[in-house]
PDB file of C-alpha atoms and ligand atoms in Angstrom:
ATOM      1  CA  MET G   1     125.013  78.038 153.517  1.00 82.00           C
ATOM      2  CA  LYS G   2     127.175  75.012 154.345  1.00 94.00           C
ATOM      3  CA  ILE G   3     128.305  73.014 151.315  1.00 97.00           C
ATOM      4  CA  LYS G   4     127.600  69.315 151.896  1.00 98.00           C
ATOM      5  CA  ALA G   5     128.177  67.897 148.416  1.00 98.00           C
ATOM      6  CA  CYS G   6     130.011  68.354 145.138  1.00 98.00           C
ATOM      7  CA  ILE G   7     128.378  67.002 141.988  1.00 98.00           C
ATOM      8  CA  PHE G   8     130.576  66.453 138.946  1.00 98.00           C
ATOM      9  CA  ASP G   9     129.758  66.245 135.284  1.00 97.00           C
ATOM     10  CA  LEU G  10     131.840  63.494 133.648  1.00 96.00           C
ATOM     11  CA  ASP G  11     132.823  64.345 130.077  1.00 94.00           C
ATOM     12  CA  GLY G  12     135.030  67.433 130.131  1.00 93.00           C
ATOM     13  CA  VAL G  13     135.300  67.695 133.921  1.00 97.00           C
ATOM     14  CA  ILE G  14     136.637  64.356 135.155  1.00 98.00           C
ATOM     15  CA  VAL G  15     138.000  63.092 131.842  1.00 97.00           C
ATOM     16  CA  ASP G  16     138.356  64.504 128.365  1.00 93.00           C
ATOM     17  CA  THR G  17     136.075  62.042 126.584  1.00 94.00           C
ATOM     18  CA  ALA G  18     134.698  65.002 124.590  1.00 89.00           C
ATOM     19  CA  LYS G  19     137.547  64.421 122.108  1.00 91.00           C
ATOM     20  CA  PHE G  20     136.343  60.832 121.539  1.00 95.00           C
ATOM     21  CA  HIS G  21     132.695  61.931 121.200  1.00 95.00           C
ATOM     22  CA  PHE G  22     133.907  64.431 118.582  1.00 95.00           C
ATOM     23  CA  LEU G  23     135.922  61.843 116.635  1.00 96.00           C
ATOM     24  CA  ALA G  24     132.978  59.433 116.549  1.00 97.00           C
ATOM     25  CA  TRP G  25     130.433  62.105 115.510  1.00 97.00           C
ATOM     26  CA  LYS G  26     132.885  63.451 112.929  1.00 97.00           C
ATOM     27  CA  ARG G  27     133.267  59.973 111.440  1.00 98.00           C
ATOM     28  CA  LEU G  28     129.484  59.674 111.139  1.00 98.00           C
ATOM     29  CA  ALA G  29     129.102  63.191 109.726  1.00 97.00           C
ATOM     30  CA  ASP G  30     131.814  62.473 107.111  1.00 97.00           C
ATOM     31  CA  GLU G  31     130.006  59.293 106.104  1.00 97.00           C
ATOM     32  CA  LEU G  32     126.795  61.309 105.658  1.00 97.00           C
ATOM     33  CA  ASN G  33     128.625  64.125 103.825  1.00 96.00           C
ATOM     34  CA  ILE G  34     127.655  66.645 106.483  1.00 97.00           C
ATOM     35  CA  SER G  35     130.227  69.268 107.413  1.00 96.00           C
ATOM     36  CA  PHE G  36     130.992  69.166 111.133  1.00 96.00           C
ATOM     37  CA  ASP G  37     133.852  70.804 113.032  1.00 95.00           C
ATOM     38  CA  GLU G  38     135.094  71.500 116.588  1.00 92.00           C
ATOM     39  CA  HIS G  39     132.988  74.649 116.708  1.00 90.00           C
ATOM     40  CA  ASP G  40     129.770  72.715 115.883  1.00 93.00           C
ATOM     41  CA  ASN G  41     130.837  70.173 118.503  1.00 92.00           C
ATOM     42  CA  GLU G  42     130.401  72.750 121.317  1.00 87.00           C
ATOM     43  CA  GLN G  43     126.617  72.426 120.945  1.00 88.00           C
ATOM     44  CA  LEU G  44     126.839  68.672 121.551  1.00 92.00           C
ATOM     45  CA  LYS G  45     128.567  68.937 124.917  1.00 87.00           C
ATOM     46  CA  GLY G  46     126.348  67.808 127.768  1.00 85.00           C
ATOM     47  CA  VAL G  47     123.367  66.980 125.555  1.00 89.00           C
ATOM     48  CA  SER G  48     122.068  63.437 124.991  1.00 91.00           C
ATOM     49  CA  ARG G  49     123.140  61.100 122.214  1.00 95.00           C
ATOM     50  CA  THR G  50     119.829  61.431 120.337  1.00 94.00           C
ATOM     51  CA  THR G  51     119.799  65.231 120.575  1.00 93.00           C
ATOM     52  CA  SER G  52     123.423  65.325 119.406  1.00 95.00           C
ATOM     53  CA  LEU G  53     122.456  63.281 116.340  1.00 97.00           C
ATOM     54  CA  GLU G  54     119.494  65.590 115.607  1.00 96.00           C
ATOM     55  CA  ILE G  55     121.798  68.632 115.782  1.00 96.00           C
ATOM     56  CA  ILE G  56     124.197  67.041 113.268  1.00 97.00           C
ATOM     57  CA  LEU G  57     121.445  65.883 110.900  1.00 97.00           C
ATOM     58  CA  ARG G  58     119.942  69.388 110.898  1.00 96.00           C
ATOM     59  CA  LYS G  59     123.195  70.551 109.272  1.00 95.00           C
ATOM     60  CA  GLY G  60     122.471  68.275 106.291  1.00 94.00           C
ATOM     61  CA  SER G  61     119.490  68.303 103.959  1.00 91.00           C
ATOM     62  CA  ILE G  62     118.311  64.686 104.055  1.00 93.00           C
ATOM     63  CA  GLN G  63     115.475  63.409 106.264  1.00 94.00           C
ATOM     64  CA  TYR G  64     116.061  60.001 107.840  1.00 96.00           C
ATOM     65  CA  SER G  65     113.610  57.494 109.348  1.00 97.00           C
ATOM     66  CA  GLU G  66     113.608  56.765 113.094  1.00 97.00           C
ATOM     67  CA  GLU G  67     115.091  53.353 112.349  1.00 97.00           C
ATOM     68  CA  GLU G  68     117.963  54.861 110.345  1.00 98.00           C
ATOM     69  CA  LYS G  69     118.637  57.374 113.123  1.00 98.00           C
ATOM     70  CA  GLN G  70     118.673  54.588 115.677  1.00 97.00           C
ATOM     71  CA  GLU G  71     121.244  52.706 113.573  1.00 98.00           C
ATOM     72  CA  MET G  72     123.399  55.854 113.312  1.00 98.00           C
ATOM     73  CA  ALA G  73     123.332  56.384 117.084  1.00 98.00           C
ATOM     74  CA  VAL G  74     124.318  52.759 117.683  1.00 98.00           C
ATOM     75  CA  LYS G  75     127.151  53.007 115.168  1.00 98.00           C
ATOM     76  CA  LYS G  76     128.437  56.232 116.716  1.00 98.00           C
ATOM     77  CA  ASN G  77     128.430  54.618 120.145  1.00 98.00           C
ATOM     78  CA  ILE G  78     130.362  51.572 118.904  1.00 98.00           C
ATOM     79  CA  TRP G  79     133.038  53.891 117.486  1.00 98.00           C
ATOM     80  CA  TYR G  80     133.009  56.007 120.650  1.00 97.00           C
ATOM     81  CA  LEU G  81     133.575  52.923 122.823  1.00 97.00           C
ATOM     82  CA  GLU G  82     136.382  51.801 120.515  1.00 97.00           C
ATOM     83  CA  TYR G  83     138.111  55.170 121.002  1.00 96.00           C
ATOM     84  CA  CYS G  84     137.516  54.925 124.766  1.00 96.00           C
ATOM     85  CA  SER G  85     138.966  51.424 125.029  1.00 95.00           C
ATOM     86  CA  THR G  86     142.429  52.729 125.900  1.00 92.00           C
ATOM     87  CA  ILE G  87     141.249  55.071 128.687  1.00 96.00           C
ATOM     88  CA  ASP G  88     142.920  54.551 132.052  1.00 96.00           C
ATOM     89  CA  GLU G  89     143.722  56.540 135.222  1.00 97.00           C
ATOM     90  CA  SER G  90     146.289  58.632 133.338  1.00 96.00           C
ATOM     91  CA  GLU G  91     143.377  60.330 131.510  1.00 96.00           C
ATOM     92  CA  ILE G  92     141.834  61.788 134.687  1.00 98.00           C
ATOM     93  CA  LEU G  93     141.961  65.549 134.197  1.00 98.00           C
ATOM     94  CA  PRO G  94     144.541  67.524 136.266  1.00 98.00           C
ATOM     95  CA  GLY G  95     143.703  68.134 139.917  1.00 97.00           C
ATOM     96  CA  ILE G  96     140.539  65.996 139.966  1.00 98.00           C
ATOM     97  CA  LYS G  97     141.898  62.962 141.850  1.00 97.00           C
ATOM     98  CA  GLU G  98     143.549  65.189 144.483  1.00 97.00           C
ATOM     99  CA  PHE G  99     140.322  67.190 144.917  1.00 97.00           C
ATOM    100  CA  LEU G 100     138.221  64.019 145.281  1.00 98.00           C
ATOM    101  CA  ASP G 101     140.672  62.784 147.938  1.00 97.00           C
ATOM    102  CA  GLU G 102     140.353  66.069 149.818  1.00 97.00           C
ATOM    103  CA  LEU G 103     136.542  65.990 149.635  1.00 97.00           C
ATOM    104  CA  LYS G 104     136.537  62.463 151.087  1.00 97.00           C
ATOM    105  CA  LEU G 105     138.878  63.548 153.872  1.00 96.00           C
ATOM    106  CA  LYS G 106     136.601  66.481 154.720  1.00 95.00           C
ATOM    107  CA  ASN G 107     133.414  64.388 154.568  1.00 97.00           C
ATOM    108  CA  ILE G 108     131.896  66.256 151.651  1.00 98.00           C
ATOM    109  CA  LEU G 109     129.639  63.973 149.613  1.00 98.00           C
ATOM    110  CA  ILE G 110     130.533  63.266 145.999  1.00 98.00           C
ATOM    111  CA  GLY G 111     127.994  62.840 143.202  1.00 98.00           C
ATOM    112  CA  LEU G 112     128.050  62.331 139.444  1.00 98.00           C
ATOM    113  CA  GLY G 113     125.563  64.099 137.159  1.00 98.00           C
ATOM    114  CA  SER G 114     126.258  63.018 133.588  1.00 96.00           C
ATOM    115  CA  ALA G 115     124.147  62.788 130.446  1.00 93.00           C
ATOM    116  CA  SER G 116     126.236  59.844 129.292  1.00 95.00           C
ATOM    117  CA  LYS G 117     124.859  56.314 129.206  1.00 95.00           C
ATOM    118  CA  ASN G 118     128.476  55.112 129.278  1.00 97.00           C
ATOM    119  CA  ALA G 119     129.353  56.895 132.522  1.00 97.00           C
ATOM    120  CA  LEU G 120     129.697  53.792 134.724  1.00 97.00           C
ATOM    121  CA  LEU G 121     132.020  52.114 132.271  1.00 97.00           C
ATOM    122  CA  ILE G 122     134.232  55.208 132.013  1.00 97.00           C
ATOM    123  CA  LEU G 123     134.362  55.707 135.811  1.00 98.00           C
ATOM    124  CA  ASP G 124     135.393  52.065 136.189  1.00 97.00           C
ATOM    125  CA  LYS G 125     138.174  52.474 133.618  1.00 97.00           C
ATOM    126  CA  LEU G 126     139.406  55.505 135.578  1.00 98.00           C
ATOM    127  CA  LYS G 127     139.151  53.498 138.834  1.00 98.00           C
ATOM    128  CA  LEU G 128     137.078  56.290 140.388  1.00 98.00           C
ATOM    129  CA  THR G 129     133.732  54.539 140.952  1.00 98.00           C
ATOM    130  CA  SER G 130     134.270  53.976 144.672  1.00 98.00           C
ATOM    131  CA  TYR G 131     134.640  57.732 145.322  1.00 98.00           C
ATOM    132  CA  PHE G 132     131.013  58.399 144.408  1.00 98.00           C
ATOM    133  CA  ASP G 133     128.196  58.440 146.961  1.00 98.00           C
ATOM    134  CA  ALA G 134     125.635  58.834 144.155  1.00 98.00           C
ATOM    135  CA  ILE G 135     125.898  58.244 140.415  1.00 98.00           C
ATOM    136  CA  VAL G 136     123.216  59.658 138.126  1.00 98.00           C
ATOM    137  CA  ASP G 137     123.812  59.073 134.426  1.00 97.00           C
ATOM    138  CA  GLY G 138     121.925  59.093 131.133  1.00 94.00           C
ATOM    139  CA  ASN G 139     120.244  55.786 131.996  1.00 95.00           C
ATOM    140  CA  LYS G 140     118.513  57.257 135.049  1.00 95.00           C
ATOM    141  CA  ILE G 141     117.056  60.444 133.572  1.00 95.00           C
ATOM    142  CA  THR G 142     114.315  61.371 131.120  1.00 93.00           C
ATOM    143  CA  GLU G 143     115.108  65.084 130.647  1.00 93.00           C
ATOM    144  CA  ALA G 144     118.447  66.186 129.194  1.00 90.00           C
ATOM    145  CA  LYS G 145     120.483  69.226 130.304  1.00 92.00           C
ATOM    146  CA  PRO G 146     119.688  72.194 130.361  1.00 94.00           C
ATOM    147  CA  ASN G 147     116.840  70.587 132.319  1.00 96.00           C
ATOM    148  CA  PRO G 148     118.166  70.296 135.910  1.00 98.00           C
ATOM    149  CA  GLN G 149     116.784  66.756 136.427  1.00 98.00           C
ATOM    150  CA  VAL G 150     120.188  65.006 136.425  1.00 98.00           C
ATOM    151  CA  PHE G 151     121.566  67.248 139.198  1.00 98.00           C
ATOM    152  CA  LEU G 152     118.326  67.311 141.213  1.00 98.00           C
ATOM    153  CA  ARG G 153     118.267  63.531 141.166  1.00 98.00           C
ATOM    154  CA  ALA G 154     121.900  63.419 142.327  1.00 98.00           C
ATOM    155  CA  ALA G 155     121.122  65.859 145.169  1.00 98.00           C
ATOM    156  CA  GLU G 156     118.126  63.729 146.140  1.00 98.00           C
ATOM    157  CA  GLU G 157     120.250  60.566 146.211  1.00 98.00           C
ATOM    158  CA  LEU G 158     122.855  62.394 148.316  1.00 98.00           C
ATOM    159  CA  ASN G 159     120.105  63.704 150.585  1.00 98.00           C
ATOM    160  CA  VAL G 160     121.167  67.360 150.245  1.00 98.00           C
ATOM    161  CA  ASN G 161     119.365  70.484 149.042  1.00 98.00           C
ATOM    162  CA  PRO G 162     120.547  72.092 145.786  1.00 98.00           C
ATOM    163  CA  ASN G 163     121.784  75.170 147.695  1.00 97.00           C
ATOM    164  CA  GLU G 164     124.037  72.866 149.737  1.00 97.00           C
ATOM    165  CA  ALA G 165     125.793  71.524 146.639  1.00 98.00           C
ATOM    166  CA  ILE G 166     128.288  72.686 144.031  1.00 98.00           C
ATOM    167  CA  VAL G 167     128.020  71.497 140.419  1.00 98.00           C
ATOM    168  CA  PHE G 168     131.155  71.343 138.243  1.00 98.00           C
ATOM    169  CA  GLU G 169     130.319  71.601 134.525  1.00 97.00           C
ATOM    170  CA  ASP G 170     132.130  72.181 131.228  1.00 94.00           C
ATOM    171  CA  ALA G 171     129.061  72.594 128.992  1.00 92.00           C
ATOM    172  CA  GLU G 172     126.827  75.596 128.479  1.00 92.00           C
ATOM    173  CA  ALA G 173     123.733  73.354 128.777  1.00 92.00           C
ATOM    174  CA  GLY G 174     125.143  71.862 131.984  1.00 96.00           C
ATOM    175  CA  VAL G 175     125.843  75.209 133.636  1.00 97.00           C
ATOM    176  CA  GLU G 176     122.333  76.324 132.757  1.00 97.00           C
ATOM    177  CA  ALA G 177     120.915  73.100 134.249  1.00 97.00           C
ATOM    178  CA  ALA G 178     122.843  73.675 137.486  1.00 98.00           C
ATOM    179  CA  ILE G 179     121.714  77.284 137.818  1.00 98.00           C
ATOM    180  CA  ARG G 180     118.094  76.412 136.992  1.00 98.00           C
ATOM    181  CA  GLY G 181     118.235  73.690 139.656  1.00 98.00           C
ATOM    182  CA  GLY G 182     119.384  76.164 142.315  1.00 98.00           C
ATOM    183  CA  PHE G 183     122.964  74.865 142.619  1.00 98.00           C
ATOM    184  CA  TYR G 184     126.206  76.844 142.898  1.00 97.00           C
ATOM    185  CA  ALA G 185     127.746  76.335 139.447  1.00 98.00           C
ATOM    186  CA  ILE G 186     131.451  76.204 138.706  1.00 98.00           C
ATOM    187  CA  GLY G 187     132.168  76.272 134.976  1.00 98.00           C
ATOM    188  CA  ILE G 188     135.303  74.650 133.585  1.00 97.00           C
ATOM    189  CA  GLY G 189     136.368  76.192 130.294  1.00 95.00           C
ATOM    190  CA  ASP G 190     135.728  79.390 128.385  1.00 93.00           C
ATOM    191  CA  ALA G 191     134.073  82.201 130.382  1.00 95.00           C
ATOM    192  CA  LYS G 192     132.496  83.499 127.160  1.00 93.00           C
ATOM    193  CA  ILE G 193     130.582  80.225 126.798  1.00 92.00           C
ATOM    194  CA  LEU G 194     129.985  79.483 130.504  1.00 95.00           C
ATOM    195  CA  GLY G 195     129.110  83.034 131.596  1.00 95.00           C
ATOM    196  CA  LYS G 196     126.038  81.952 133.561  1.00 96.00           C
ATOM    197  CA  ALA G 197     128.165  80.044 136.111  1.00 97.00           C
ATOM    198  CA  ASN G 198     128.947  81.546 139.543  1.00 97.00           C
ATOM    199  CA  ILE G 199     132.657  81.072 138.836  1.00 97.00           C
ATOM    200  CA  VAL G 200     134.489  79.972 135.681  1.00 97.00           C
ATOM    201  CA  LEU G 201     137.902  78.277 135.819  1.00 97.00           C
ATOM    202  CA  ARG G 202     140.006  77.820 132.712  1.00 97.00           C
ATOM    203  CA  SER G 203     141.073  74.316 133.730  1.00 97.00           C
ATOM    204  CA  THR G 204     140.386  71.582 136.281  1.00 98.00           C
ATOM    205  CA  ALA G 205     143.951  72.187 137.494  1.00 98.00           C
ATOM    206  CA  LEU G 206     142.612  75.333 139.203  1.00 97.00           C
ATOM    207  CA  ILE G 207     140.023  73.473 141.290  1.00 97.00           C
ATOM    208  CA  ASN G 208     140.841  73.669 144.993  1.00 93.00           C
ATOM    209  CA  PHE G 209     139.196  73.686 148.385  1.00 91.00           C
ATOM    210  CA  ASN G 210     139.019  77.511 148.554  1.00 91.00           C
ATOM    211  CA  LEU G 211     136.138  77.260 146.086  1.00 93.00           C
ATOM    212  CA  ILE G 212     134.050  75.654 148.810  1.00 94.00           C
ATOM    213  CA  ASP G 213     134.674  78.680 151.054  1.00 90.00           C
ATOM    214  CA  ALA G 214     133.710  80.988 148.169  1.00 90.00           C
ATOM    215  CA  ALA G 215     130.489  79.040 147.578  1.00 93.00           C
ATOM    216  CA  GLU G 216     129.694  79.306 151.298  1.00 93.00           C
ATOM    217  CA  GLY G 217     130.193  83.057 151.004  1.00 86.00           C
ATOM    218  CA  LYS G 218     133.150  83.112 153.411  1.00 67.00           C
TER     219      LYS G 218
HETATM  220  P1  B16 C 301     126.609  58.933 125.607  1.00 60.85           P
HETATM  221  P2  B16 C 301     128.417  64.686 130.296  1.00 60.85           P
HETATM  222  C1  B16 C 301     127.620  63.959 127.864  1.00 60.85           C
HETATM  223  O1  B16 C 301     128.309  63.683 129.029  1.00 60.85           O
HETATM  224  C2  B16 C 301     128.538  64.488 126.783  1.00 60.85           C
HETATM  225  O2  B16 C 301     129.046  65.755 127.139  1.00 60.85           O
HETATM  226  C3  B16 C 301     127.777  64.616 125.498  1.00 60.85           C
HETATM  227  O3  B16 C 301     128.624  65.094 124.476  1.00 60.85           O
HETATM  228  C4  B16 C 301     127.198  63.244 125.126  1.00 60.85           C
HETATM  229  O4  B16 C 301     126.426  63.334 123.945  1.00 60.85           O
HETATM  230  C5  B16 C 301     126.330  62.756 126.273  1.00 60.85           C
HETATM  231  O5  B16 C 301     127.094  62.702 127.459  1.00 60.85           O
HETATM  232  C6  B16 C 301     125.748  61.395 126.006  1.00 60.85           C
HETATM  233  O6  B16 C 301     126.780  60.460 126.018  1.00 60.85           O
HETATM  234  O7  B16 C 301     126.493  58.886 124.117  1.00 60.85           O
HETATM  235  O8  B16 C 301     127.870  58.317 126.146  1.00 60.85           O
HETATM  236  O9  B16 C 301     125.375  58.416 126.295  1.00 60.85           O
HETATM  237  O10 B16 C 301     129.236  65.851 129.814  1.00 60.85           O
HETATM  238  O11 B16 C 301     127.006  65.033 130.703  1.00 60.85           O
HETATM  239  O12 B16 C 301     129.148  63.823 131.308  1.00 60.85           O
HETATM  240 MG1   MG C 302     130.523  67.641 130.169  1.00 60.85          MG
END
């Protein structure tokens, strides 16, 4: 099958905003006296803001009202955006810019499939927005990863079938979403966590055009 599009997750694939999500959630968890570490943070990758909050609150023993939870989510996002304020092109993960340039040159469509409601702002800060033929973020979807909706919507906007597209993902929930949607999934990170992907790369620095040939079964 000919690959016509590559769809990228944002946090952890294009830029390491996961560290800022962690700092902001950690600050909230500390305030609530809930223990929360890097290991717990793995479960938050790729999932929505509200689900992330639920996962953290489940680690504590207090029940909060919807209004209180809403306030917590808003507060976390304000802190997250503060941490992100210094982001610029230097934060693009290794090899990504070069790969996007090569995709453009070879007329392969480029899509974004991110759970983040801040995706547009981050892409703008990275000066990458103009590369994307379709951008699907947390504002456009109703079902969070591992539901494949975000990637299916991106494929629809790009006018390609899932089996004509590669999804790049760093989260377990994201890899599962890609596979469930019928995409070729390339995991970025730990093969023990991303085992369901078709291929797992330790770092974005290892992304190259040969992967397209592999996905096409050449
Ligand atoms: P926001 P991705 C996801 O982005 C993050 O991995 C996840 O940790 C975060 O909770 C989610 O976006 C929502 O982000 O609070 O900015 O709307 O990895 O799907 O690009
Ligand atoms: Mg991610």
